[in-house]
CSV table of C-alpha atoms in Angstrom, one decimal:
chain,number,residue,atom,x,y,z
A,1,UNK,CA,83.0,91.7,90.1
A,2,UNK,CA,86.7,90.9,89.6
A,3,UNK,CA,89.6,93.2,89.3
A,4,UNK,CA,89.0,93.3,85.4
A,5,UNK,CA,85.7,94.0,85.7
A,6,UNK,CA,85.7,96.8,88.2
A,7,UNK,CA,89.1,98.3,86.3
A,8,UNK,CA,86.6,98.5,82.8
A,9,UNK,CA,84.1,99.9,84.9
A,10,UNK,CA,85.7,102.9,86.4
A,11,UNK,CA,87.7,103.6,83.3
A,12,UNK,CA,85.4,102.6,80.2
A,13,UNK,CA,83.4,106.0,80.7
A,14,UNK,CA,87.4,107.8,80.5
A,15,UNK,CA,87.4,106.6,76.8
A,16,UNK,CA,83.9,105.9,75.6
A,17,UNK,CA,84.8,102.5,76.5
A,18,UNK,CA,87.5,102.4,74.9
A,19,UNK,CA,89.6,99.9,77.3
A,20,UNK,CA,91.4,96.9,76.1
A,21,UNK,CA,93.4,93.9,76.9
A,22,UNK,CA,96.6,93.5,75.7
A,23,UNK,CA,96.9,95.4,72.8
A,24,UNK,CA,95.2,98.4,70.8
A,25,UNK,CA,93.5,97.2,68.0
A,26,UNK,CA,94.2,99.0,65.3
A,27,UNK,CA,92.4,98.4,61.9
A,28,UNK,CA,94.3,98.0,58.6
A,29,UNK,CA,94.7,101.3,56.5
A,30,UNK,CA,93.0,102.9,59.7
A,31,UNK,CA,94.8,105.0,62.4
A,32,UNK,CA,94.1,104.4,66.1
A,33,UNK,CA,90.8,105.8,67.6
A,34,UNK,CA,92.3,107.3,70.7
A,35,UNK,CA,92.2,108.2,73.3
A,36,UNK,CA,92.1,104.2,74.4
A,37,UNK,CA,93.8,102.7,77.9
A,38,UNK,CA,95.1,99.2,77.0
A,39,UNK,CA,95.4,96.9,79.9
A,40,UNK,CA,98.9,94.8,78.7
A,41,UNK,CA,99.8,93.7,82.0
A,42,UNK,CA,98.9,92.3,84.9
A,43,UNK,CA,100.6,90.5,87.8
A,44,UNK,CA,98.9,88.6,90.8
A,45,UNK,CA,100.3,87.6,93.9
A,46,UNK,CA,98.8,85.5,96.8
A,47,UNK,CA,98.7,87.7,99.7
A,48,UNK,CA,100.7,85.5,102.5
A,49,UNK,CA,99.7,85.5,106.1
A,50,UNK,CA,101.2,83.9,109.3
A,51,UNK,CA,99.2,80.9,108.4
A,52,UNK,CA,100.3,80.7,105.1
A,53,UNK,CA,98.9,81.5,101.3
A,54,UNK,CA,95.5,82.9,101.8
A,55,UNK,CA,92.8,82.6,99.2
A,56,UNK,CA,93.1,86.9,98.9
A,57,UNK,CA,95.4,87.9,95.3
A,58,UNK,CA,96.9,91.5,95.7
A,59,UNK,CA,97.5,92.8,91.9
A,60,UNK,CA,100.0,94.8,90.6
A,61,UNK,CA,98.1,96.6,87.5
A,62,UNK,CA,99.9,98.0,84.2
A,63,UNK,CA,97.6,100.9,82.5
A,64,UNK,CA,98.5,102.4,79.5
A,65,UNK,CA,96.7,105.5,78.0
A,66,UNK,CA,97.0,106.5,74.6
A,67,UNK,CA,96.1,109.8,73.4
A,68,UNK,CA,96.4,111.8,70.2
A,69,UNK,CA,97.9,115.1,71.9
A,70,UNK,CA,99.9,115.9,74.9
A,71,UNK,CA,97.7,117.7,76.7
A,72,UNK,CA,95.3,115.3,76.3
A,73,UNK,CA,97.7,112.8,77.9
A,74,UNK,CA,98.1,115.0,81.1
A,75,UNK,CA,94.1,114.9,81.6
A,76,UNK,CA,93.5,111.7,81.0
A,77,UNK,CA,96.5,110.5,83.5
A,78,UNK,CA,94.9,113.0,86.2
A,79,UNK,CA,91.5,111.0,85.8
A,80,UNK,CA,92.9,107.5,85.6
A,81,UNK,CA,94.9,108.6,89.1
A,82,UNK,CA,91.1,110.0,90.4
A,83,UNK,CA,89.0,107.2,88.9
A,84,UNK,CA,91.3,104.4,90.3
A,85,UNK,CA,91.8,105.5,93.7
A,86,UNK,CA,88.3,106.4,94.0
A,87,UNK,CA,87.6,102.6,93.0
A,88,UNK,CA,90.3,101.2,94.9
A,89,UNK,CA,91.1,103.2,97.8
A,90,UNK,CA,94.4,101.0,99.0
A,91,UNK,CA,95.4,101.5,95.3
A,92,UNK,CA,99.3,102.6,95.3
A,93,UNK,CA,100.5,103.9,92.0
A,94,UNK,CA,103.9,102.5,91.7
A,95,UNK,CA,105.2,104.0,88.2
A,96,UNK,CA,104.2,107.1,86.2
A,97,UNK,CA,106.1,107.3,83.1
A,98,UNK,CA,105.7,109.3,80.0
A,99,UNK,CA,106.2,107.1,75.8
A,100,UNK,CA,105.8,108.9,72.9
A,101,UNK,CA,104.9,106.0,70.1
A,102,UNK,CA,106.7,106.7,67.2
A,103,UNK,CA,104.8,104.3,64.4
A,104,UNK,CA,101.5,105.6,66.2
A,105,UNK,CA,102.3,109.2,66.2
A,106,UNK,CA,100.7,108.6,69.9
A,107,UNK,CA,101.4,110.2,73.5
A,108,UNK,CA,102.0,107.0,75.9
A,109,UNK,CA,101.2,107.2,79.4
A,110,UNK,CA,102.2,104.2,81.5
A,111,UNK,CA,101.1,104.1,85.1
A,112,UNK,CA,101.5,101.1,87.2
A,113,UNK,CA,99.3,100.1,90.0
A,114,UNK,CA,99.4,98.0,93.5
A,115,UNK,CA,96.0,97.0,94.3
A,116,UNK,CA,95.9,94.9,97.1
A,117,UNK,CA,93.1,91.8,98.1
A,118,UNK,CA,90.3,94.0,100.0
C-alpha cells in the first residue's frame, strides 16, 4: 500500500472512517459530523544518497483532527500519536498545535508528521 493508503488504514477506525483529503465536507444546512481527521497536506521529498536521488520518497504528513469538544480533541490527538507511530515506527512528529474553528464551532488539532522511505 502507499503512504495514503496505510495513513486511512490506521486512522479510518479513529473516526468511523471518517478521514478525508483536503477538506471536510460539510453538507449544506448540515453541521460537520465530527470527529473527522482531514488530510490537507502532504509534502514528498526524494530521499538523496551518495549516489544521488534514489527511487525512496520520505513524506512530511499534515493531519488535522476535528472534534466537537475539547476533551475530545486531547483523546483523539493521543491516539493519532499511538496509531501512527505504531504504523510507522521512524515516524517523527514535527508540530503539535492546538485551532479552535470559529465558523465550525470545532476544536482543531494539527500535528505534522516526518515519515521517512522504509
Amino acid at each position: 500500500m502507499g503512504i495514503h493508503a496505510d495513513l486511512i488504514d490506521c486512522l479510518g477506525s479513529l473516526v468511523s472512517n471518517r478521514v478525508f483529503f483536503g477538506i471536510l465536507p460539510i453538507a449544506v444546512g448540515s453541521p460537520p459530523v465530527v470527529p473527522a481527521i482531514v488530510l490537507p497536506v502532504d509534502i514528498v521529498t526524494p530521499v538523496n544518497t551518495i549516489c544521488g536521488a534514489s527511487d525512496l520518497q520520505d513524506y512530511r504528513m499534515q493531519i488535522d483532527t476535528y472534534t466537537a469538544t475539547h476533551p475530545g480533541m486531547l483523546t483523539l490527538r493521543d491516539s493519532v500519536f499511538a496509531a501512527v507511530e505504531t504504523k510507522f515506527p521512524m515516524a517523527v512528529r514535527l508540530n503539535d498545535m492546538y485551532a479552535f474553528d470559529a465558523d465550525l464551532k470545532l476544536h482543531r488539532r494539527i500535528i505534522e508528521y516526518s515519515i521517512p522511505a522504509e
